[in-house]
Short mmCIF file of N, CA and C in Angstrom, two decimals:
data_model
loop_
_atom_site.label_atom_id
_atom_site.label_comp_id
_atom_site.label_asym_id
_atom_site.label_seq_id
_atom_site.Cartn_x
_atom_site.Cartn_y
_atom_site.Cartn_z
N MET A 19 74.19 76.26 106.42
CA MET A 19 74.61 74.87 106.19
C MET A 19 73.66 73.77 106.25
N ARG A 20 72.85 73.82 107.39
CA ARG A 20 71.94 72.88 107.53
C ARG A 20 70.82 72.74 106.56
N LYS A 21 70.50 74.13 106.32
CA LYS A 21 69.29 73.85 105.11
C LYS A 21 69.76 73.31 103.88
N ALA A 22 71.05 73.59 103.50
CA ALA A 22 71.58 73.12 102.30
C ALA A 22 71.65 71.64 102.22
N LEU A 23 72.17 71.13 103.50
CA LEU A 23 72.27 69.62 103.65
C LEU A 23 70.85 68.59 103.61
N PHE A 24 69.91 69.44 104.34
CA PHE A 24 68.57 68.92 104.12
C PHE A 24 67.96 68.89 102.85
N LEU A 25 68.02 70.23 102.15
CA LEU A 25 67.52 70.20 100.53
C LEU A 25 68.31 69.14 99.70
N LEU A 26 69.62 69.03 100.10
CA LEU A 26 70.31 67.73 98.90
C LEU A 26 69.69 66.29 99.31
N MET A 27 69.37 66.21 100.85
CA MET A 27 69.02 64.80 101.07
C MET A 27 67.67 64.65 100.63
N LEU A 28 66.73 65.82 100.60
CA LEU A 28 65.21 65.87 100.22
C LEU A 28 65.46 65.56 98.62
N LEU A 29 66.12 66.07 97.78
CA LEU A 29 66.52 65.82 96.53
C LEU A 29 66.76 64.52 96.21
N SER A 30 67.84 63.98 96.93
CA SER A 30 68.47 62.81 96.49
C SER A 30 67.02 61.67 97.02
N LEU A 31 66.36 61.77 97.85
CA LEU A 31 65.15 60.85 97.70
C LEU A 31 64.34 61.11 96.88
N ALA A 32 63.94 62.49 96.41
CA ALA A 32 62.82 62.53 95.34
C ALA A 32 63.31 62.12 93.85
N LEU A 33 64.27 62.32 93.71
CA LEU A 33 64.91 61.37 92.44
C LEU A 33 64.50 60.04 92.05
N PRO A 34 64.84 59.37 92.78
CA PRO A 34 64.68 57.80 92.86
C PRO A 34 63.03 57.46 92.81
N ALA A 35 62.34 58.35 93.52
CA ALA A 35 60.83 58.11 93.46
C ALA A 35 60.35 58.36 92.13
N GLN A 36 60.87 59.58 91.73
CA GLN A 36 60.26 59.89 90.34
C GLN A 36 60.69 58.80 89.31
N LYS A 37 61.84 58.24 89.32
CA LYS A 37 62.14 57.09 88.29
C LYS A 37 61.54 56.06 88.21
N ALA A 38 61.14 55.58 89.69
CA ALA A 38 60.23 54.51 90.06
C ALA A 38 59.03 54.68 89.51
N TRP A 39 58.38 55.97 89.41
CA TRP A 39 56.86 56.25 89.10
C TRP A 39 56.65 56.18 87.55
N ALA A 40 57.91 56.49 87.04
CA ALA A 40 57.99 56.73 85.28
C ALA A 40 58.12 55.18 84.94
N SER A 41 58.83 54.31 85.59
CA SER A 41 59.21 52.93 85.37
C SER A 41 57.95 52.14 85.32
N GLU A 42 56.91 52.58 86.24
CA GLU A 42 55.68 51.80 86.58
C GLU A 42 54.74 52.01 85.39
N GLY A 43 54.80 53.06 84.88
CA GLY A 43 53.72 53.56 83.72
C GLY A 43 53.16 54.61 84.09
N GLY A 44 53.59 55.32 85.00
CA GLY A 44 52.84 56.40 85.69
C GLY A 44 52.45 57.71 84.46
N GLU A 45 53.45 57.66 83.90
CA GLU A 45 53.40 58.80 82.74
C GLU A 45 52.59 58.26 81.65
N LYS A 46 52.54 57.09 81.26
CA LYS A 46 51.42 56.27 80.08
C LYS A 46 50.22 56.45 80.66
N SER A 47 50.16 56.02 81.98
CA SER A 47 48.72 55.82 82.60
C SER A 47 48.07 57.49 82.49
N HIS A 48 48.94 58.60 82.98
CA HIS A 48 48.41 59.75 82.94
C HIS A 48 47.93 60.17 81.34
N ALA A 49 48.89 59.88 80.58
CA ALA A 49 48.66 60.14 79.25
C ALA A 49 47.34 59.48 78.76
N SER A 50 46.98 58.29 78.97
CA SER A 50 45.83 57.84 78.63
C SER A 50 44.43 58.36 79.15
N GLU A 51 44.82 58.71 80.49
CA GLU A 51 43.58 59.31 81.14
C GLU A 51 43.39 60.78 80.33
N SER A 52 44.16 61.55 80.13
CA SER A 52 43.84 62.48 79.36
C SER A 52 43.31 62.65 77.92
N LYS A 53 43.94 61.53 77.30
CA LYS A 53 43.05 60.93 75.99
C LYS A 53 41.73 60.74 76.17
N LYS A 54 41.44 59.69 77.63
CA LYS A 54 39.88 59.76 77.50
C LYS A 54 38.99 60.97 77.88
N ASP A 55 39.62 61.72 78.31
CA ASP A 55 38.95 63.00 78.85
C ASP A 55 38.89 64.17 77.33
N ASP A 56 39.57 63.86 76.92
CA ASP A 56 39.66 64.57 75.24
C ASP A 56 38.52 64.00 74.54
N ALA A 57 38.14 62.65 74.57
CA ALA A 57 37.20 61.91 73.98
C ALA A 57 35.73 62.23 74.60
N LYS A 58 35.86 62.23 75.61
CA LYS A 58 34.43 62.56 76.44
C LYS A 58 34.10 63.95 76.00
N GLU A 59 34.95 64.81 75.89
CA GLU A 59 34.62 66.21 75.45
C GLU A 59 34.21 66.75 74.19
N GLU A 60 34.77 65.75 73.08
CA GLU A 60 34.49 65.82 71.83
C GLU A 60 32.81 65.23 71.77
N LYS A 61 32.74 64.01 72.38
CA LYS A 61 31.55 63.59 72.51
C LYS A 61 30.30 64.46 72.98
N SER A 62 30.44 65.14 74.21
CA SER A 62 29.65 66.05 74.57
C SER A 62 29.44 67.22 73.72
N GLY A 63 30.18 67.68 72.41
CA GLY A 63 30.01 68.54 71.83
C GLY A 63 30.76 69.84 72.21
N GLU A 64 31.54 69.74 73.25
CA GLU A 64 32.62 70.84 73.52
C GLU A 64 33.95 70.89 72.62
N LYS A 65 34.42 72.00 72.18
CA LYS A 65 35.23 71.81 71.37
C LYS A 65 36.55 72.46 72.20
N LYS A 66 38.00 71.66 72.39
CA LYS A 66 38.79 71.94 73.15
C LYS A 66 39.34 73.30 72.58
N ASP A 67 39.59 73.65 71.35
CA ASP A 67 39.98 74.99 70.84
C ASP A 67 39.40 76.10 71.02
N GLU A 68 37.98 76.05 71.35
CA GLU A 68 37.24 77.31 71.95
C GLU A 68 37.85 77.59 72.99
N LYS A 69 38.20 79.13 73.14
CA LYS A 69 38.32 79.97 74.27
C LYS A 69 37.29 80.36 74.84
N LYS A 70 37.19 80.34 76.50
CA LYS A 70 36.16 80.88 76.86
C LYS A 70 36.68 82.34 77.33
N LYS A 71 35.61 83.32 77.25
CA LYS A 71 36.01 84.68 77.38
C LYS A 71 35.69 84.88 79.10
N PRO A 72 36.77 85.74 79.40
CA PRO A 72 36.87 85.92 80.99
C PRO A 72 35.62 86.66 81.47
N ALA A 73 35.42 86.25 82.44
CA ALA A 73 34.08 87.11 83.30
C ALA A 73 34.64 88.68 83.53
N THR A 74 33.72 89.59 83.09
CA THR A 74 34.05 91.16 83.09
C THR A 74 32.71 91.56 84.26
N HIS A 75 33.23 92.49 84.93
CA HIS A 75 32.20 93.06 85.94
C HIS A 75 31.49 94.36 84.99
N LYS A 76 30.33 94.47 84.90
CA LYS A 76 29.28 95.40 84.29
C LYS A 76 28.76 96.23 85.38
N ILE A 77 28.91 97.54 85.26
CA ILE A 77 28.07 98.64 86.04
C ILE A 77 26.63 98.35 85.86
N THR A 78 26.15 98.25 84.89
CA THR A 78 24.75 98.24 84.68
C THR A 78 24.42 97.11 83.29
N GLN A 79 23.30 96.37 83.01
CA GLN A 79 23.19 95.76 81.73
C GLN A 79 22.34 96.81 80.53
N SER A 80 22.47 97.77 80.98
CA SER A 80 21.95 98.81 79.94
C SER A 80 23.02 99.24 78.85
N GLU A 81 22.57 98.89 77.80
CA GLU A 81 23.81 98.88 76.46
C GLU A 81 24.19 100.63 76.33
N SER A 82 23.11 101.45 76.78
CA SER A 82 23.08 102.79 76.57
C SER A 82 24.14 103.45 77.53
N TYR A 83 24.49 102.91 78.62
CA TYR A 83 25.46 103.68 79.82
C TYR A 83 26.86 103.40 79.36
N VAL A 84 27.29 104.46 79.13
CA VAL A 84 28.95 104.51 79.50
C VAL A 84 29.29 105.12 80.54
N MET A 85 30.51 104.35 81.19
CA MET A 85 30.96 104.78 82.42
C MET A 85 32.49 105.17 81.95
N LEU A 86 32.82 106.47 82.72
CA LEU A 86 34.12 106.98 82.49
C LEU A 86 34.80 106.75 83.68
N GLU A 87 36.12 106.88 83.50
CA GLU A 87 37.27 106.93 84.89
C GLU A 87 37.12 108.29 85.25
N PRO A 88 37.06 108.23 86.88
CA PRO A 88 36.82 109.54 87.59
C PRO A 88 37.84 110.55 87.11
N PHE A 89 37.66 111.89 87.09
CA PHE A 89 38.34 113.07 86.90
C PHE A 89 38.93 113.68 88.28
N TYR A 90 40.12 114.12 88.15
CA TYR A 90 40.60 114.85 88.94
C TYR A 90 40.91 116.18 89.10
N ALA A 91 40.84 117.28 90.14
CA ALA A 91 41.11 118.71 90.02
C ALA A 91 41.76 118.87 91.43
N SER A 92 42.54 119.88 91.37
CA SER A 92 43.31 120.27 92.56
C SER A 92 42.33 121.47 93.08
N ILE A 93 42.21 121.85 94.59
CA ILE A 93 41.33 122.80 94.91
C ILE A 93 42.20 123.61 95.53
N MET A 94 42.38 124.89 95.08
CA MET A 94 43.59 126.04 95.47
C MET A 94 43.06 127.00 96.33
N ASP A 95 44.03 127.24 97.44
CA ASP A 95 43.58 128.54 98.07
C ASP A 95 44.95 129.41 97.94
N GLY A 96 44.62 130.70 97.25
CA GLY A 96 45.82 131.34 96.64
C GLY A 96 46.67 130.50 95.67
N SER A 97 47.92 130.20 96.34
CA SER A 97 49.08 129.52 95.41
C SER A 97 48.99 127.94 96.11
N ARG A 98 48.31 127.80 97.26
CA ARG A 98 48.45 126.59 97.73
C ARG A 98 47.49 125.62 97.52
N PRO A 99 47.84 124.29 97.47
CA PRO A 99 46.85 123.38 96.88
C PRO A 99 46.18 122.75 98.60
N GLN A 100 44.81 122.85 98.34
CA GLN A 100 44.08 122.45 99.75
C GLN A 100 43.65 121.09 99.51
N GLY A 101 43.63 120.56 98.54
CA GLY A 101 43.02 118.90 98.42
C GLY A 101 42.68 118.73 97.04
N LEU A 102 41.86 117.85 96.71
CA LEU A 102 41.34 117.45 95.44
C LEU A 102 39.70 117.05 95.29
N LEU A 103 39.53 117.44 94.23
CA LEU A 103 37.94 117.12 93.82
C LEU A 103 38.19 116.14 92.93
N MET A 104 37.28 115.11 93.16
CA MET A 104 37.14 113.91 92.47
C MET A 104 35.74 113.67 91.86
N VAL A 105 35.88 113.81 90.69
CA VAL A 105 33.99 113.71 89.93
C VAL A 105 34.07 112.26 89.22
N GLY A 106 33.03 111.50 89.57
CA GLY A 106 32.72 110.12 88.59
C GLY A 106 31.57 110.33 87.80
N ILE A 107 31.68 110.17 86.47
CA ILE A 107 30.59 110.59 85.84
C ILE A 107 30.28 109.00 84.82
N GLY A 108 29.07 109.23 84.28
CA GLY A 108 28.80 108.25 83.21
C GLY A 108 27.95 109.01 82.27
N LEU A 109 27.72 108.62 81.03
CA LEU A 109 26.98 109.05 79.83
C LEU A 109 25.90 107.97 79.90
N ASP A 110 24.46 108.43 79.41
CA ASP A 110 23.35 107.83 79.25
C ASP A 110 23.20 108.12 77.58
N ILE A 111 23.21 107.05 76.68
CA ILE A 111 23.26 107.69 75.37
C ILE A 111 22.30 106.43 74.50
N PRO A 112 20.98 106.72 74.74
CA PRO A 112 20.13 105.78 73.85
C PRO A 112 20.47 105.45 72.41
N ASN A 113 20.91 106.47 71.61
CA ASN A 113 21.26 106.31 70.25
C ASN A 113 22.20 105.83 70.06
N ALA A 114 22.41 104.80 69.24
CA ALA A 114 23.41 103.91 68.99
C ALA A 114 24.66 104.56 68.18
N GLN A 115 24.02 105.35 67.08
CA GLN A 115 25.00 105.95 66.32
C GLN A 115 25.90 106.98 67.07
N LEU A 116 25.03 107.86 68.25
CA LEU A 116 25.60 108.66 69.03
C LEU A 116 26.67 108.09 69.83
N ARG A 117 26.10 106.98 70.27
CA ARG A 117 27.28 106.05 71.40
C ARG A 117 28.40 105.99 70.82
N GLU A 118 28.52 105.38 69.37
CA GLU A 118 29.84 105.03 68.83
C GLU A 118 30.44 106.28 68.40
N ARG A 119 29.86 107.28 68.03
CA ARG A 119 30.62 108.84 68.05
C ARG A 119 31.49 109.16 69.35
N VAL A 120 30.48 108.80 70.36
CA VAL A 120 31.05 109.10 71.70
C VAL A 120 32.29 108.50 72.00
N ASN A 121 32.21 107.06 71.38
CA ASN A 121 33.52 106.30 71.91
C ASN A 121 34.54 106.73 71.05
N THR A 122 34.29 107.34 69.75
CA THR A 122 35.61 107.70 68.87
C THR A 122 36.05 108.98 69.30
N GLU A 123 35.17 110.07 69.84
CA GLU A 123 35.58 111.34 70.28
C GLU A 123 36.00 110.95 71.83
N MET A 124 35.99 110.07 72.41
CA MET A 124 36.27 110.15 73.81
C MET A 124 37.46 110.94 74.26
N PRO A 125 38.68 110.67 73.77
CA PRO A 125 39.90 111.56 74.14
C PRO A 125 39.50 112.97 74.17
N ARG A 126 38.71 113.41 73.02
CA ARG A 126 38.76 115.05 73.13
C ARG A 126 37.67 115.38 74.27
N LEU A 127 36.64 114.41 74.52
CA LEU A 127 35.72 114.49 75.55
C LEU A 127 36.05 114.64 76.87
N ARG A 128 37.09 113.85 77.13
CA ARG A 128 37.78 113.66 78.47
C ARG A 128 38.60 114.87 78.67
N ASP A 129 39.19 115.37 77.77
CA ASP A 129 39.88 116.55 77.68
C ASP A 129 39.15 117.59 77.96
N ALA A 130 38.00 118.07 77.46
CA ALA A 130 37.22 118.98 77.71
C ALA A 130 36.58 118.93 79.30
N TYR A 131 36.31 117.50 79.60
CA TYR A 131 35.78 117.47 81.09
C TYR A 131 36.98 117.65 82.05
N VAL A 132 38.11 117.47 81.71
CA VAL A 132 38.94 118.12 82.65
C VAL A 132 39.16 119.37 82.91
N ARG A 133 39.35 119.99 81.61
CA ARG A 133 39.33 121.55 81.63
C ARG A 133 38.33 122.34 82.35
N SER A 134 37.08 121.48 81.96
CA SER A 134 36.04 122.18 82.62
C SER A 134 36.06 121.91 84.32
N LEU A 135 36.57 120.95 84.68
CA LEU A 135 36.44 120.70 85.96
C LEU A 135 37.50 121.36 86.61
N MET A 136 38.57 121.51 85.78
CA MET A 136 39.58 122.45 86.56
C MET A 136 39.15 124.07 86.80
N ALA A 137 38.54 124.31 85.97
CA ALA A 137 37.97 125.62 85.96
C ALA A 137 36.79 125.91 87.24
N PHE A 138 36.09 124.74 87.03
CA PHE A 138 35.03 124.66 88.26
C PHE A 138 35.68 124.66 89.72
N ALA A 139 36.79 123.83 89.48
CA ALA A 139 37.47 123.52 90.92
C ALA A 139 38.12 125.06 91.37
N ALA A 140 38.64 125.66 90.61
CA ALA A 140 39.36 127.09 90.63
C ALA A 140 38.22 128.29 91.11
N ILE A 141 36.88 128.30 90.29
CA ILE A 141 36.16 129.07 90.43
C ILE A 141 35.12 129.01 91.92
N ASN A 142 34.58 127.44 91.72
CA ASN A 142 33.47 127.24 92.59
C ASN A 142 33.62 126.67 93.83
N THR A 143 34.88 125.73 93.84
CA THR A 143 34.93 124.99 94.92
C THR A 143 35.99 125.57 96.13
N ARG A 144 35.74 125.43 97.13
CA ARG A 144 36.53 125.73 98.44
C ARG A 144 36.74 124.64 99.46
N ALA A 145 37.75 124.81 100.20
CA ALA A 145 37.76 123.73 100.88
C ALA A 145 37.17 123.81 102.26
N TYR A 146 36.52 124.50 102.37
CA TYR A 146 35.62 124.92 103.94
C TYR A 146 33.87 124.51 103.43
N ARG A 147 33.58 124.37 102.22
CA ARG A 147 32.22 124.03 101.89
C ARG A 147 32.16 123.04 100.85
N GLN A 148 30.96 122.41 100.48
CA GLN A 148 30.87 121.40 99.47
C GLN A 148 30.36 122.24 98.10
N PRO A 149 30.83 121.54 97.15
CA PRO A 149 30.59 122.22 96.06
C PRO A 149 29.27 121.96 95.31
N GLU A 150 28.59 122.87 94.56
CA GLU A 150 27.23 122.58 94.09
C GLU A 150 27.33 121.75 92.88
N VAL A 151 26.66 120.65 93.31
CA VAL A 151 26.72 119.41 92.20
C VAL A 151 25.88 119.81 91.14
N THR A 152 24.77 120.54 91.13
CA THR A 152 23.82 120.97 90.21
C THR A 152 24.46 121.75 89.35
N ASP A 153 25.43 122.58 89.94
CA ASP A 153 26.17 123.64 88.79
C ASP A 153 27.01 122.83 87.82
N LEU A 154 27.84 121.76 88.75
CA LEU A 154 28.63 120.92 88.00
C LEU A 154 28.20 120.03 87.02
N ALA A 155 27.07 119.26 87.29
CA ALA A 155 25.96 118.62 86.39
C ALA A 155 25.81 119.58 85.35
N ASP A 156 25.40 120.52 85.37
CA ASP A 156 25.04 121.72 84.23
C ASP A 156 26.28 121.84 83.27
N LYS A 157 27.17 122.16 83.69
CA LYS A 157 28.48 122.64 83.14
C LYS A 157 28.91 121.37 82.34
N LEU A 158 29.02 120.04 82.88
CA LEU A 158 29.62 118.99 82.03
C LEU A 158 28.36 118.60 81.28
N GLN A 159 27.07 118.99 81.34
CA GLN A 159 26.20 118.49 80.30
C GLN A 159 26.46 119.45 79.22
N ALA A 160 26.69 121.17 79.41
CA ALA A 160 26.78 121.94 78.35
C ALA A 160 28.12 121.37 77.46
N VAL A 161 29.22 120.91 78.51
CA VAL A 161 30.54 120.46 77.63
C VAL A 161 30.19 119.39 76.52
N THR A 162 29.53 118.31 76.90
CA THR A 162 29.10 117.24 76.31
C THR A 162 28.18 117.75 75.18
N ASP A 163 27.08 118.46 75.46
CA ASP A 163 26.48 119.07 74.03
C ASP A 163 27.32 119.76 73.19
N ARG A 164 28.04 120.70 73.74
CA ARG A 164 28.79 121.22 72.33
C ARG A 164 29.99 120.32 71.98
N TYR A 165 30.72 119.49 72.46
CA TYR A 165 31.67 118.78 71.76
C TYR A 165 31.04 117.74 70.99
N LEU A 166 29.92 117.07 71.10
CA LEU A 166 29.26 116.36 70.45
C LEU A 166 28.20 116.97 69.27
N ALA A 167 28.01 118.43 69.29
CA ALA A 167 27.18 119.09 68.45
C ALA A 167 25.83 118.21 68.50
N ALA A 168 25.33 117.62 69.21
CA ALA A 168 23.99 117.24 68.85
C ALA A 168 23.67 116.73 70.57
N LYS A 169 22.39 116.91 70.74
CA LYS A 169 21.88 116.49 71.92
C LYS A 169 21.52 115.01 72.16
N GLY A 170 21.40 114.49 73.14
CA GLY A 170 21.09 113.04 73.09
C GLY A 170 22.05 112.28 74.27
N ALA A 171 22.89 112.71 74.60
CA ALA A 171 23.79 112.19 75.60
C ALA A 171 23.49 112.85 76.89
N LYS A 172 23.23 112.05 78.13
CA LYS A 172 22.88 112.61 79.21
C LYS A 172 24.10 112.56 80.22
N VAL A 173 24.58 113.43 80.93
CA VAL A 173 25.66 113.35 81.96
C VAL A 173 24.70 112.81 83.16
N LEU A 174 25.49 111.72 83.77
CA LEU A 174 24.99 111.36 85.05
C LEU A 174 26.12 111.51 86.03
N LEU A 175 26.19 111.96 87.13
CA LEU A 175 26.97 112.26 88.07
C LEU A 175 26.91 110.86 89.11
N ALA A 176 28.10 109.91 89.16
CA ALA A 176 28.09 109.01 90.07
C ALA A 176 28.73 109.18 91.49
N GLN A 177 29.57 110.37 91.55
CA GLN A 177 30.45 110.76 92.64
C GLN A 177 31.05 111.82 92.42
N VAL A 178 30.73 112.88 93.63
CA VAL A 178 31.58 114.01 93.81
C VAL A 178 32.04 113.84 94.98
N MET A 179 33.64 114.02 95.24
CA MET A 179 33.91 113.90 96.44
C MET A 179 35.68 114.79 96.67
N ILE A 180 35.29 115.41 97.94
CA ILE A 180 36.78 116.61 98.13
C ILE A 180 37.66 115.88 99.13
N ARG A 181 39.04 115.59 98.93
CA ARG A 181 39.84 115.14 99.70
C ARG A 181 40.72 116.22 100.10
N LEU A 182 40.70 116.45 101.31
CA LEU A 182 41.42 117.63 101.75
C LEU A 182 42.89 117.17 102.39
N ASN A 183 43.91 118.16 102.00
CA ASN A 183 45.14 117.88 102.73
C ASN A 183 45.37 118.01 104.03
N LYS A 184 46.03 117.43 104.85
CA LYS A 184 46.35 117.64 106.29
C LYS A 184 46.73 119.30 106.51
#
């Protein structure tokens, strides 16, 4: 009840102050200031209609590098999941035409990577030892070459990590 009474008193004090500010020309002077700012922008050559692009974080300045989202596969021991294998990769594609083709074929390529990673995790990965990353890189490179039907895209491993269940 005290809070409601306090808010009511605060509101009753704020309304007359707002009316007094408006009657003294507060809104008009504010509007004239914004017109002056607009005139300054036009004189300086900047246009108000131009939209500024938001800043984006780039992994590298190289045009040929394409970063992919990490892939996950379960590490199984018999029929029980023991953890997750996470693999982060990127592709280095110097050829612009091949890079455009990779961008259009990305859903199929991601599917092939996930299926290959699941097979690798089932056969080669155990909870008690590290996976062989060179075998994994060779397997992902073979998948890339097969699905693109051309060489020229190099698979770069960014991260290979195992997260074990407790």
